[in-house]
Structure formats: structure tokens, C-alpha cells
Short mmCIF file of C-alpha atoms in Angstrom, two decimals:
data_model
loop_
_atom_site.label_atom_id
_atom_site.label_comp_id
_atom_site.label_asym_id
_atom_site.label_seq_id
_atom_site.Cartn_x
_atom_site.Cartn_y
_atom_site.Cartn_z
CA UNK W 1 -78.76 -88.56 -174.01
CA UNK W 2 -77.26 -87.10 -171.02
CA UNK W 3 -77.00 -89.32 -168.00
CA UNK W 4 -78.64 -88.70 -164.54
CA UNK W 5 -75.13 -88.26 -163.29
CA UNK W 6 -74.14 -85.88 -165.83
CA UNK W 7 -77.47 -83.77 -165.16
CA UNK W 8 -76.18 -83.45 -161.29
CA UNK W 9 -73.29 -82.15 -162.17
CA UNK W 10 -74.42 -80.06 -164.58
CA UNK W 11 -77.20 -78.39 -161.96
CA UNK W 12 -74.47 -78.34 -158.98
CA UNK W 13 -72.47 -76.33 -161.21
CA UNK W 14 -74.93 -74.04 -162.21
CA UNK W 15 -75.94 -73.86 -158.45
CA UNK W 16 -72.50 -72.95 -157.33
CA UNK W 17 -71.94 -70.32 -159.99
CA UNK W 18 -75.19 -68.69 -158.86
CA UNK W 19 -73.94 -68.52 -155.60
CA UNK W 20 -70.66 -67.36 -156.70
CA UNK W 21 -72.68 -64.34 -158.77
CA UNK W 22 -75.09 -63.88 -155.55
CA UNK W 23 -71.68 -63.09 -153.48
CA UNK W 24 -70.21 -61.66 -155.96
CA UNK W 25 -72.85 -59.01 -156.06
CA UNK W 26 -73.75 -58.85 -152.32
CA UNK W 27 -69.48 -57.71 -152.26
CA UNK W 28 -70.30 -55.12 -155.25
CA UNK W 29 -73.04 -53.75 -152.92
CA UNK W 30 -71.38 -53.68 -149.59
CA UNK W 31 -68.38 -51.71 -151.63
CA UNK W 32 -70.76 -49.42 -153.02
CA UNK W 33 -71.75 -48.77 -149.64
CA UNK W 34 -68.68 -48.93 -147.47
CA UNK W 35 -67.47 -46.31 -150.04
CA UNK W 36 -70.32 -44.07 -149.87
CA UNK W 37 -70.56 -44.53 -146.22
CA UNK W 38 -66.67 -43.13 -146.17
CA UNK W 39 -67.01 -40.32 -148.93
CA UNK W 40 -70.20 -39.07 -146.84
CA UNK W 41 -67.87 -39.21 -143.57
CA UNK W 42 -65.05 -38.01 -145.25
CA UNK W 43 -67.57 -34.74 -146.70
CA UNK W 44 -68.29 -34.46 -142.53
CA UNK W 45 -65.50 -34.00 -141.26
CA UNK W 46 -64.51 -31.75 -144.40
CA UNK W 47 -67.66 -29.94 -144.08
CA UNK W 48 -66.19 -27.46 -141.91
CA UNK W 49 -63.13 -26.56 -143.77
CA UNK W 50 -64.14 -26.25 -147.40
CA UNK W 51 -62.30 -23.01 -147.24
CA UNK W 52 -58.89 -24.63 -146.11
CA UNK W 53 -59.76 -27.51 -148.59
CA UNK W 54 -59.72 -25.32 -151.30
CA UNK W 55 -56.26 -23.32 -150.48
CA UNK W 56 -55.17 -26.38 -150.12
CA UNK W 57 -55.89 -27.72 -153.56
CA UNK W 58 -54.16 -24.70 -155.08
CA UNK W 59 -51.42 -24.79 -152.84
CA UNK W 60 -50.34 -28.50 -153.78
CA UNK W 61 -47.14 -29.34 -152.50
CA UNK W 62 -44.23 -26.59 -152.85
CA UNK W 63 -40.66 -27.51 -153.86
CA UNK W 64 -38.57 -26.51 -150.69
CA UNK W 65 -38.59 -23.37 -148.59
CA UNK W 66 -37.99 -20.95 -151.51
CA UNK W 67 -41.69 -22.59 -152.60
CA UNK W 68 -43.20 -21.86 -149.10
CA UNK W 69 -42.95 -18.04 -149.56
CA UNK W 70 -45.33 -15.69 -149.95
CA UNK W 71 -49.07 -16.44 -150.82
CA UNK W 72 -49.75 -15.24 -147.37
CA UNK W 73 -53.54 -15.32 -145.60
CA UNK W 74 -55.01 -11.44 -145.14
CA UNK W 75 -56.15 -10.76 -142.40
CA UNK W 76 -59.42 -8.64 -141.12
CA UNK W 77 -58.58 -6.21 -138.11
CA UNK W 78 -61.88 -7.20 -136.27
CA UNK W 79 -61.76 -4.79 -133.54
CA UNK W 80 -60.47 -2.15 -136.05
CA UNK W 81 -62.87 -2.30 -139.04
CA UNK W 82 -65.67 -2.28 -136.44
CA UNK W 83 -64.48 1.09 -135.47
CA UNK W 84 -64.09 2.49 -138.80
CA UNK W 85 -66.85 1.40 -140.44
CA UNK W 86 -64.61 -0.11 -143.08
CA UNK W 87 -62.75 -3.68 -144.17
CA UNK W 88 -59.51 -2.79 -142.99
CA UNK W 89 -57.16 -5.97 -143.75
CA UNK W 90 -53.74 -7.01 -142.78
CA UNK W 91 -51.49 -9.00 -144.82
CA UNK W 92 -49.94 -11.73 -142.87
CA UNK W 93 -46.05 -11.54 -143.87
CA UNK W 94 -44.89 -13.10 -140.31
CA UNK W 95 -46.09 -16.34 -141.81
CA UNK W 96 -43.18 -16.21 -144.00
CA UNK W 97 -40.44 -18.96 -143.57
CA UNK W 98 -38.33 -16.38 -142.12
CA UNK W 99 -40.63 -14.89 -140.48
CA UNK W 100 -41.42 -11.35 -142.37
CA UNK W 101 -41.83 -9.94 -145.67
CA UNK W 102 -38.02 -9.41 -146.16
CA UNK W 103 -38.57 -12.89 -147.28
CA UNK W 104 -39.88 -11.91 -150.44
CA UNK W 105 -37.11 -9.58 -151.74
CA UNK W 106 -34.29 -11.97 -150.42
CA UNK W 107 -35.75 -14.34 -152.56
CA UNK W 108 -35.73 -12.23 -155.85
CA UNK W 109 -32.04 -10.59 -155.51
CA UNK W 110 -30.71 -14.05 -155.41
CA UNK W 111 -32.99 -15.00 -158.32
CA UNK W 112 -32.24 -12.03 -160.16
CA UNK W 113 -28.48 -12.16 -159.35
CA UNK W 114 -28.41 -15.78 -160.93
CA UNK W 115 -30.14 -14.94 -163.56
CA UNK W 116 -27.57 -12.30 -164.80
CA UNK W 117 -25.08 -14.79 -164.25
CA UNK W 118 -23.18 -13.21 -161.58
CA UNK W 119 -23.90 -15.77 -159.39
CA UNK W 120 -22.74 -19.47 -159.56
CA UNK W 121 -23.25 -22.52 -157.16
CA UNK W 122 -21.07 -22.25 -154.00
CA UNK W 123 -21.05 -18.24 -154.71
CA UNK W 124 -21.42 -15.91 -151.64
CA UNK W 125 -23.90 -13.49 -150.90
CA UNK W 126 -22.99 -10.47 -149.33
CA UNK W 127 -25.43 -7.60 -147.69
CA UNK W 128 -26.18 -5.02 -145.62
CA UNK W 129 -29.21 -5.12 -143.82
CA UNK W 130 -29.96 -4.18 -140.23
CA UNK W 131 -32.59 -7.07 -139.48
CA UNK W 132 -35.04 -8.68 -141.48
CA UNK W 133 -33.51 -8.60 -145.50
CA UNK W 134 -30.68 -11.07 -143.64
CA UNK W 135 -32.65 -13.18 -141.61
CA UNK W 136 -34.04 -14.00 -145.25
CA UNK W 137 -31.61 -14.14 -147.39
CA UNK W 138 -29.94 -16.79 -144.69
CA UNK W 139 -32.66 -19.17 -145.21
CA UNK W 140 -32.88 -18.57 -149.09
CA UNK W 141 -29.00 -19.02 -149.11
CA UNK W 142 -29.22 -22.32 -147.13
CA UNK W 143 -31.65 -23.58 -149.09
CA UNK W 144 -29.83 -22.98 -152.38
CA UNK W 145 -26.51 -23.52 -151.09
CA UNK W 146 -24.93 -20.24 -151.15
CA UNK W 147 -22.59 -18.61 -148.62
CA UNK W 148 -24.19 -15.28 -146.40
CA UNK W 149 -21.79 -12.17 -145.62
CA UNK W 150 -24.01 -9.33 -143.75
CA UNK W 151 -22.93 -6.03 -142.73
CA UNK W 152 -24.97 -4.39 -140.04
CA UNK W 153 -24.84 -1.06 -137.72
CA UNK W 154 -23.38 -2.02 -134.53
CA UNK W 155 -26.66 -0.22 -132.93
CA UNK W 156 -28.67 -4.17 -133.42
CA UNK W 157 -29.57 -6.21 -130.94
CA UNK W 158 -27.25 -8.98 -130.40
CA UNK W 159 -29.69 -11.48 -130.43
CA UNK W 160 -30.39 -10.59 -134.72
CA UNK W 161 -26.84 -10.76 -134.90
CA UNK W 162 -26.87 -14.51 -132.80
CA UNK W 163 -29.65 -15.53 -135.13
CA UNK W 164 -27.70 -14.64 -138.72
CA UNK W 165 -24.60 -16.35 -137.11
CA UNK W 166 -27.02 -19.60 -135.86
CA UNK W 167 -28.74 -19.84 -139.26
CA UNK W 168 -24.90 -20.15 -140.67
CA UNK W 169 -24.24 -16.39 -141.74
CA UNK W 170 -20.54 -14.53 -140.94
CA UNK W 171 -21.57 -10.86 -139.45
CA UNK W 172 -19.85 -7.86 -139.55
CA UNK W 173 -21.70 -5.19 -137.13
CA UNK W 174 -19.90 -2.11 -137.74
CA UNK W 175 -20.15 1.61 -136.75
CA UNK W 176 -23.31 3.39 -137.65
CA UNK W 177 -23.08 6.03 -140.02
CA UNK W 178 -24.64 7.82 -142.58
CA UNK W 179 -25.12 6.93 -146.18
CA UNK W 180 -23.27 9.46 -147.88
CA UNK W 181 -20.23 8.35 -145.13
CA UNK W 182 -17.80 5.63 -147.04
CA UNK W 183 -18.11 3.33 -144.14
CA UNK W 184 -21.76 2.92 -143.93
CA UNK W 185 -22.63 -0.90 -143.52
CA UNK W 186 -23.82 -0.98 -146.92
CA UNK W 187 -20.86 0.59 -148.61
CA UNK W 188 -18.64 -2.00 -146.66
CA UNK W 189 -20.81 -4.85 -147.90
CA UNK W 190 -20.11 -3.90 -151.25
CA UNK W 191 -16.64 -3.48 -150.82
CA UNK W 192 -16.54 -6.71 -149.49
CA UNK W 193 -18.45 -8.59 -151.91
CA UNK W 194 -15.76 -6.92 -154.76
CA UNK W 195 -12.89 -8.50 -153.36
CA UNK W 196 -14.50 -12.10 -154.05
CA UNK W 197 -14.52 -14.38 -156.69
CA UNK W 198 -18.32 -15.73 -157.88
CA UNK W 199 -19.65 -13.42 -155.23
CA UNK W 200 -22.50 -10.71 -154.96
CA UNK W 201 -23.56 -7.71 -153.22
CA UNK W 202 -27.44 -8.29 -153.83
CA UNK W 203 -27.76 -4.38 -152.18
CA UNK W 204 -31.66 -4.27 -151.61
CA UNK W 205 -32.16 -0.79 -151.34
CA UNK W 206 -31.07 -0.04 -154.99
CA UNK W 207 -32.16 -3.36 -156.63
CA UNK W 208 -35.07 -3.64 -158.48
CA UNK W 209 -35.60 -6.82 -158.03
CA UNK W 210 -36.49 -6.31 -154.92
CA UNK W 211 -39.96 -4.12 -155.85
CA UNK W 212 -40.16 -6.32 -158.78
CA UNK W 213 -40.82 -9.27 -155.81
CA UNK W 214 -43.93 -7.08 -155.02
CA UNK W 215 -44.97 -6.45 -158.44
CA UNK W 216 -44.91 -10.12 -159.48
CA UNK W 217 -46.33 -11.62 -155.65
CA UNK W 218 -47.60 -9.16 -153.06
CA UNK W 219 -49.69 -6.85 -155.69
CA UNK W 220 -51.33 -9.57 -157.26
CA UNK W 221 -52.16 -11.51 -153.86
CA UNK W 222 -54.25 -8.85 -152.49
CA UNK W 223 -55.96 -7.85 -155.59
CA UNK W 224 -57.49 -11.51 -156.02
CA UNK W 225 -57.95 -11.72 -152.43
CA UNK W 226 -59.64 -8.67 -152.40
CA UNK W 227 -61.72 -9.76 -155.49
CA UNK W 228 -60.24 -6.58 -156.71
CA UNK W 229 -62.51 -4.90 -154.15
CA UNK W 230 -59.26 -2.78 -152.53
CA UNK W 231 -59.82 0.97 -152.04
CA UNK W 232 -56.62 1.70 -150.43
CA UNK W 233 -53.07 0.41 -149.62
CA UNK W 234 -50.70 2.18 -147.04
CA UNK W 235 -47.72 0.70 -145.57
CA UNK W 236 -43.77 1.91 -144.38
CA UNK W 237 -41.24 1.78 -146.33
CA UNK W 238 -36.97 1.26 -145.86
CA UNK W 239 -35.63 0.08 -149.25
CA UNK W 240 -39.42 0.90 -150.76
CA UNK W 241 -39.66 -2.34 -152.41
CA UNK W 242 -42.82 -3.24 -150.97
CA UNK W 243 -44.78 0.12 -150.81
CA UNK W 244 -43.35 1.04 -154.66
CA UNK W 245 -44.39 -2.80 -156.12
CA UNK W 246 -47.35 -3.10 -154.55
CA UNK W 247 -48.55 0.75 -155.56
CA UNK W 248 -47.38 -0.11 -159.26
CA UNK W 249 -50.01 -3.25 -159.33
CA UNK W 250 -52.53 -1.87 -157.60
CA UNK W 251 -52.47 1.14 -159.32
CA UNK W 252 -52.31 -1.05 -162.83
CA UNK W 253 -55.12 -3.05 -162.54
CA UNK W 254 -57.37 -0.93 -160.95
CA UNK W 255 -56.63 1.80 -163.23
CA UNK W 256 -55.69 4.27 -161.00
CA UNK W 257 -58.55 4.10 -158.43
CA UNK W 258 -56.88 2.59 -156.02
CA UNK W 259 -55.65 5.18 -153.48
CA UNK W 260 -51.83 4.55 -152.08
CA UNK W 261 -50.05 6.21 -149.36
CA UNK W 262 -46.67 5.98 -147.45
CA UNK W 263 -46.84 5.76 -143.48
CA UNK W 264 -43.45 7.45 -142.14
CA UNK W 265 -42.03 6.97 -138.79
CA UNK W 266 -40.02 10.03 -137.05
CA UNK W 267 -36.18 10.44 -138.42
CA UNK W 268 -37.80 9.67 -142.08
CA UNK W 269 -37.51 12.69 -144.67
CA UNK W 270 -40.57 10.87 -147.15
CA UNK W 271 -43.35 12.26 -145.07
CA UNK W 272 -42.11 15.86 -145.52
CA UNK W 273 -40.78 14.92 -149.32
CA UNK W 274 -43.89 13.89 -150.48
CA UNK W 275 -46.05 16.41 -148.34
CA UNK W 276 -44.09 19.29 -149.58
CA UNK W 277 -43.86 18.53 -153.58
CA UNK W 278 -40.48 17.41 -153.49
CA UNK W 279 -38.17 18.95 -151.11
CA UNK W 280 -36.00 16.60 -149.46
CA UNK W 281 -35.25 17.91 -145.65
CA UNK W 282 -31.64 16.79 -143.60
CA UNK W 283 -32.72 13.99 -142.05
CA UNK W 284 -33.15 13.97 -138.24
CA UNK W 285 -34.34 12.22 -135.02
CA UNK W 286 -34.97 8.75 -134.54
CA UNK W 287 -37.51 6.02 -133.97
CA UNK W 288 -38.35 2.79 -132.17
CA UNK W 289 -39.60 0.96 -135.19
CA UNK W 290 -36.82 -0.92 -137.44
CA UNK W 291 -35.97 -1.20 -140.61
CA UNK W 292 -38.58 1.57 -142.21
CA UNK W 293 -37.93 4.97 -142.79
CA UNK W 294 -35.31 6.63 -144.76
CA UNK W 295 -32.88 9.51 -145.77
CA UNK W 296 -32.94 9.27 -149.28
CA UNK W 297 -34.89 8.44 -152.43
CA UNK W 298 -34.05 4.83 -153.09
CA UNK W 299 -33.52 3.41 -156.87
CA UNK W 300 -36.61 1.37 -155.78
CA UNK W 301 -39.00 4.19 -154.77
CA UNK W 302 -38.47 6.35 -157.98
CA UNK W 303 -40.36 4.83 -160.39
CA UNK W 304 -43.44 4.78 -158.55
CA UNK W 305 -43.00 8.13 -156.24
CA UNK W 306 -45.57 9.71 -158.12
CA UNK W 307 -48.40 7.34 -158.30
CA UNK W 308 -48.95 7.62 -154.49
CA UNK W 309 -51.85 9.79 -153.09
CA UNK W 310 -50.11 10.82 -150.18
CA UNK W 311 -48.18 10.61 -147.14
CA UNK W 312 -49.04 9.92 -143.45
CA UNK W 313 -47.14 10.43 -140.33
CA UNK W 314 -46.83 8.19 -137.44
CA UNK W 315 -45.50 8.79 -134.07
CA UNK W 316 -43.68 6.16 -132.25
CA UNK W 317 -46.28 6.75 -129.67
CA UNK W 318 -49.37 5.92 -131.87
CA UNK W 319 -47.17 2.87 -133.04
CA UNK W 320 -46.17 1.32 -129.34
CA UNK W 321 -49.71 1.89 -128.54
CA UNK W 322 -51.22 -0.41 -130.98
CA UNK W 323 -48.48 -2.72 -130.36
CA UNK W 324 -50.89 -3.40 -127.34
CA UNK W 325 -54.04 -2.83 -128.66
CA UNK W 326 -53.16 -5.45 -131.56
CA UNK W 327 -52.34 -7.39 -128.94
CA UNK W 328 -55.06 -7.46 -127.19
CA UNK W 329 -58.07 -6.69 -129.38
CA UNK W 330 -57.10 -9.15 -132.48
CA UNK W 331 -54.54 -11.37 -131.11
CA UNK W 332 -51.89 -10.53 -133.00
CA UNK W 333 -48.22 -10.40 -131.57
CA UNK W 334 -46.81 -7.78 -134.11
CA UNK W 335 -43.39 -5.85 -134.47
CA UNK W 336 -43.70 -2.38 -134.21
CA UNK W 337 -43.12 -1.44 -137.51
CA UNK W 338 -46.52 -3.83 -138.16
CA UNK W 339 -47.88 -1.57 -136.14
CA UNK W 340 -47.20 1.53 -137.69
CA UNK W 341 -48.88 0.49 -140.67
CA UNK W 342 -51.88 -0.65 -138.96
CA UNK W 343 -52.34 2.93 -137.07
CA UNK W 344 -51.98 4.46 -140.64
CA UNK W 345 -54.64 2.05 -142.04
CA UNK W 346 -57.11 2.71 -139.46
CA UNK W 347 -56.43 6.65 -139.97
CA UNK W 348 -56.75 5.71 -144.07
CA UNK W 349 -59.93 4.37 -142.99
CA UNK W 350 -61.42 7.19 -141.00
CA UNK W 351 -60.14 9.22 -143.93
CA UNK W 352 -62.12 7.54 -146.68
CA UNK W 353 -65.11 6.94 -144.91
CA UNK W 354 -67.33 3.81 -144.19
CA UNK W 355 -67.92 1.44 -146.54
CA UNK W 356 -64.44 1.31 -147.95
CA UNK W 357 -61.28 -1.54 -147.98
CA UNK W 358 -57.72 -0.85 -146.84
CA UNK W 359 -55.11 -3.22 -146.89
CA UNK W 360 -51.41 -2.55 -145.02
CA UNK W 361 -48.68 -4.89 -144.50
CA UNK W 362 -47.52 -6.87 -141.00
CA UNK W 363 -44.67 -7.26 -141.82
CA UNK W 364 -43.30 -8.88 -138.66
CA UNK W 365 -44.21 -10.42 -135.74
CA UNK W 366 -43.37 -9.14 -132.06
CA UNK W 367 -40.97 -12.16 -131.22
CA UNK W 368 -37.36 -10.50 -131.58
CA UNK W 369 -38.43 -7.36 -130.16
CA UNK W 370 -40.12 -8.45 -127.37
CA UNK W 371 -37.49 -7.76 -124.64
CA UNK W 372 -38.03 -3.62 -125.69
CA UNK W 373 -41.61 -3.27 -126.56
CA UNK W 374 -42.85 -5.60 -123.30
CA UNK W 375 -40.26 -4.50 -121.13
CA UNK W 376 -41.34 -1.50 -118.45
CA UNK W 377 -37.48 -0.52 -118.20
CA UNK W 378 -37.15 0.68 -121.65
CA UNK W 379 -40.73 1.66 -122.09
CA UNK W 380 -39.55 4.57 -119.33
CA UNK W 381 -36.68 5.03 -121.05
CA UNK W 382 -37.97 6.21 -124.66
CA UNK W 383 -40.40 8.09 -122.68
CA UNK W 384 -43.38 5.77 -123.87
CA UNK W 385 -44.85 4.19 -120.93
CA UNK W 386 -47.46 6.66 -120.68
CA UNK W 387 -48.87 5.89 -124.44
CA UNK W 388 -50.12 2.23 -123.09
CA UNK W 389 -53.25 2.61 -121.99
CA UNK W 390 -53.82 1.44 -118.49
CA UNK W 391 -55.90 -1.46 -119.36
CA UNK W 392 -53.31 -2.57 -121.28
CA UNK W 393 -50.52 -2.40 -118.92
CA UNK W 394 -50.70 -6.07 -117.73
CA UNK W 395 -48.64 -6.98 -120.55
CA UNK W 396 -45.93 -5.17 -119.80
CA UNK W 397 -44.88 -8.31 -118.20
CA UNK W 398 -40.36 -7.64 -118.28
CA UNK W 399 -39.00 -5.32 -115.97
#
């Protein structure tokens, strides 16, 4: 028979593994609620967000800045869609690395050049671009380790040519001259490029792979963002990659409804082109927009010349003035070529009718143009000044 001693023990050890279970489950319970009490202040704070949540999710982390482009926000035009009675929407391409949509196609005639083969590590990239194209391909070059050559009309500013140099790119401005002239920038870039070993002239007006970047990533972006609910798409064009990609998808998976039109600055022959069935006009005149408009049918435009609905044209006066009124009425700080597009989307708008969405492109913000488009000097000069309206002359704020 069991002692009284060995009873004691025998209840002191049952009494201390009782109290052992009792803490044990007073921890499980203050757990249970310390971690409901965080995932319900965690789902506060989130509460507000579930949008950015969600990109976020999809997003995940990107593998360096090559990963980072594209899959840009669209934007609505408040001010402008209020006014037209439709959704007209701005994709947001200054958000790019770089700092335009140029990103894109810089991306792909690298890609595309190393997929061919004809370009190995430590190779050299050669271009000629007057702006945007090689402010992107320096950051895709740096990234992947590749040497930059540009070529570029002496006409630039030289603060592009200080920011190719700073982001580690030799420059060669040279005169500007016409296409069909041997020793346009472009033609000098390629000459260049053929004296090198393991070196490419990535030549983005003629490239595919440059409206194949458009076809593959812009298209599809705004159809899902859109829900597929796009009416319309207008945008300028310079090599055409964007406004010939982004047509061919559109036009794809809607089946044709979607309606797609070029916007044309002044000293661009595509307006008249496509407005007269086909007859290409001597190019003349100039504009204050960069980079858009053209002389010539580019290998990138061809394919998809005759799926668009129409042309529109835009005067530099119509484009500085919503410069401002972008400015001012949505926040945005856009280039003026951004601008452009955005005068030809409204105008798409008020074409269709109410009730209808239009997308365009912005392609670039206002930040390396500002010293022109905000300056009252060379407003005067281009004859302009008197296209701001006077409410929105306080931010002409350079001399």
C-alpha cells in the first residue's frame, strides 16, 4: 500500500502539472488573442489600401531595373473626362525607371539583339536617338553591363546630352540633316556600330522589336486595366512603335472595335498620309514637341498602317496650352509631346460622344523641358505666349 508520503507527492505532482496545463492554456489564449488583436490592426491600417495591397501582391519583388519597367498605373484625366462626358485615361509612362516610355523599346532591342546573338557581354550599343530611346537604353545598358554609343542632332539641349554622358554614355551630337542625307545621326550610328567588334546598332525606328515591346506590354496593360472596356486609343508617334503595337493588340482582342488614331504634330507628313489615302507630302515646318512626328513610313508603322481609323492634327498651340491646363487642372507635370496626345484624346472624346473610354499615352514628364515650356523668353519667341490662358500665366515662372 502506498505510503502517506508517497500520496503527497503523488497529489503535489498532479497539482503542479495542473498548474503547468492552466498556464499553459491561459499562454494559448493570450496568443490567440495578441494575434487576433494584431491581424485585426494590421486589416486597419490596410483597410484603406486594399487596392495598393493587391498591386502589390502581383507585383512581388522585380529582379533589377530591367524588372521595374512597364506595368505602369492609368490614369483618369479628372478635369478632362468631366468635360467630355467620357473616361478619358492616361497611361503613366513617366513612372518608368528612365523616366518615359522609350523605356520600353530600349529594353526589347537589347533583348532582341541578344537573342539573335549579335550581342555578347561587354558588347556596345550604339544609337541614334534625339532624347528619350537613349536616356533608356543607358539605364538598360548599365544594368546589363553593356557599353552606350548615341548619335544625336546637334539641335538637343545640352542638358540630354549632360544626362547620356552622366548616366555613363559617349555622345556624338552631330549636324542635323535629313534622312535620305548619308550623315543623318542615325546613318552615322550605324556606321559606327559596323566598325566594332561584338557591337550593335539596335536602330529603333526600323526594329521591330521595338513595336513588338508594345504588343507584348503596353497593349495588354490597358486592355486588362480597362477590363477590356477601351473604345479608343490615340497617341504620337516617331519610330511608331508604340502607336503600331498598341493598335495591333487592341485591335486583336477586341476584334476590331476598338477605334485607333494617330495625333500628328506640325512638320509630320502622317496626318496628311493617312488623311489623303496614301500620298506622302515633302515634309516641312517644325514643332516644339520632341521626338514624335516623322518624314517617312517607318519599318515599324507598316504593318499596322491600315488598322488605324484615322488621323488627327495637333497644333503646337493646342499642345503648349494643355501643358498648363494639365498642369493645373490634374496635377500632372507633362512633356509636351504628353500633351499632344492628351489634346487629341479629349478631341477623340468629343468625337465619339459621352459614355465612351479613350486611352493616350504620357509619355514624359515636364522635367527636362522645363527651362522652354515655363520660360516667358522662349514662350515669345515661338510665338506661343498668347495660347496660355491668362489664368494660367502664373506658372510661367523663368524669364
Amino acid at each position: 500500500m502506498a505510503t502517506s508520503s508517497t500520496k503527497q507527492k503523488v497529489a503535489s505532482q498532479i497539482e503542479r502539472l495542473n498548474c503547468a496545463t492552466n498556464m499553459f492554456r491561459t499562454g494559448i489564449r493570450r496568443f490567440a488573442t495578441t494575434a487576433r488583436r494584431a491581424a485585426e490592426s494590421a486589416a486597419q491600417m490596410e483597410g484603406p489600401n486594399q487596392y495598393g495591397i493587391g498591386v502589390s501582391k502581383v507585383q512581388g519583388v522585380v529582379k533589377g531595373l530591367t524588372g521595374a519597367i512597364g506595368n505602369t498605373p492609368l490614369i483618369r484625366l479628372n478635369h478632362i473626362s468631366e468635360a467630355t462626358g467620357c473616361e478619358v485615361l492616361g497611361k503613366a509612362e513617366f513612372m518608368n525607371p528612365g523616366g518615359s516610355i522609350k523605356d520600353r523599346a530600349a529594353l526589347y532591342v537589347v533583348k532582341d539583339a541578344e537573342e539573335r546573338g549579335l550581342l555578347q557581354p561587354g558588347g556596345t550599343v550604339v544609337e541614334g536617338t534625339a532624347g528619350n530611346t537613349g536616356i533608356g537604353l543607358a539605364h538598360v545598358c548599365r544594368s546589363k553591363g553593356y557599353k552606350l554609343v548615341i548619335y544625336m542632332p546637334n539641335t538637343q539641349s545640352q542638358g540630354k546630352i549632360d544626362l547620356l554622358r552622366l548616366l555613363g554614355a559617349e555622345v556624338y551630337p552631330v549636324p542635323a540633316v535629313a534622312f535620305d542625307n548619308s550623315e543623318n545621326y542615325n546613318h552615322q550610328a550605324k556606321r559606327h556600330a559596323d566598325k566594332l567588334e561584338n557591337a550593335v546598332w539596335t536602330n529603333q525606328f526600323d526594329n521591330i522589336a521595338n513595336r513588338k515591346a508594345h504588343i507584348e506590354t503596353t497593349g495588354p496593360e490597358i486592355w486588362y486595366q480597362t477590363k477590356g472596356k477601351v473604345d479608343a486609343f490615340t497617341c504620337a508617334t516617331g519610330t511608331a512603335g508604340t502607336l503600331a503595337g498598341v493598335t495591333r493588340y487592341l485591335k486583336t482582342a477586341s476584334e476590331g472595335r476598338v477605334k485607333c488614331f494617330l495625333a500628328d504634330p506640325p512638320g509630320s507628313v502622317l496626318h496628311s498620309y493617312i488623311s489623303s489615302g496614301g500620298k506622302l507630302i515633302e515634309r516641312t515646318g517644325s514643332s516644339i514637341t520632341e521626338g514624335i512626328g516623322q518624314g517617312r513610313i517607318t519599318d515599324n508603322l507598316k504593318p499596322d498602317l491600315d488598322l488605324l481609323d484615322g488621323s488627327l492634327y495637333v497644333s503646337d498651340e493646342r499642345s503648349i496650352e494643355m501643358v498648363y491646363r494639365c498642369l493645373d487642372e490634374e496635377g500632372l507635370y507633362l512633356g509636351a509631346s504628353s500633351c499632344l496626345n492628351v489634346a487629341a484624346a479629349k478631341e477623340v472624346a468629343e468625337k465619339l460622344g459621352k459614355g465612351h473610354t479613350v486611352v493616350t499615352v504620357l509619355c514624359d514628364g515636364a522635367y527636362r523641358y522645363a527651362d522652354r515650356l515655363f520660360s516667358k523668353k522662349w514662350l515669345t519667341e515661338k510665338k506661343l505666349l498668347g495660347a496660355i490662358p491668362k489664368h494660367l500665366e502664373r506658372y510661367i515662372a523663368l524669364p
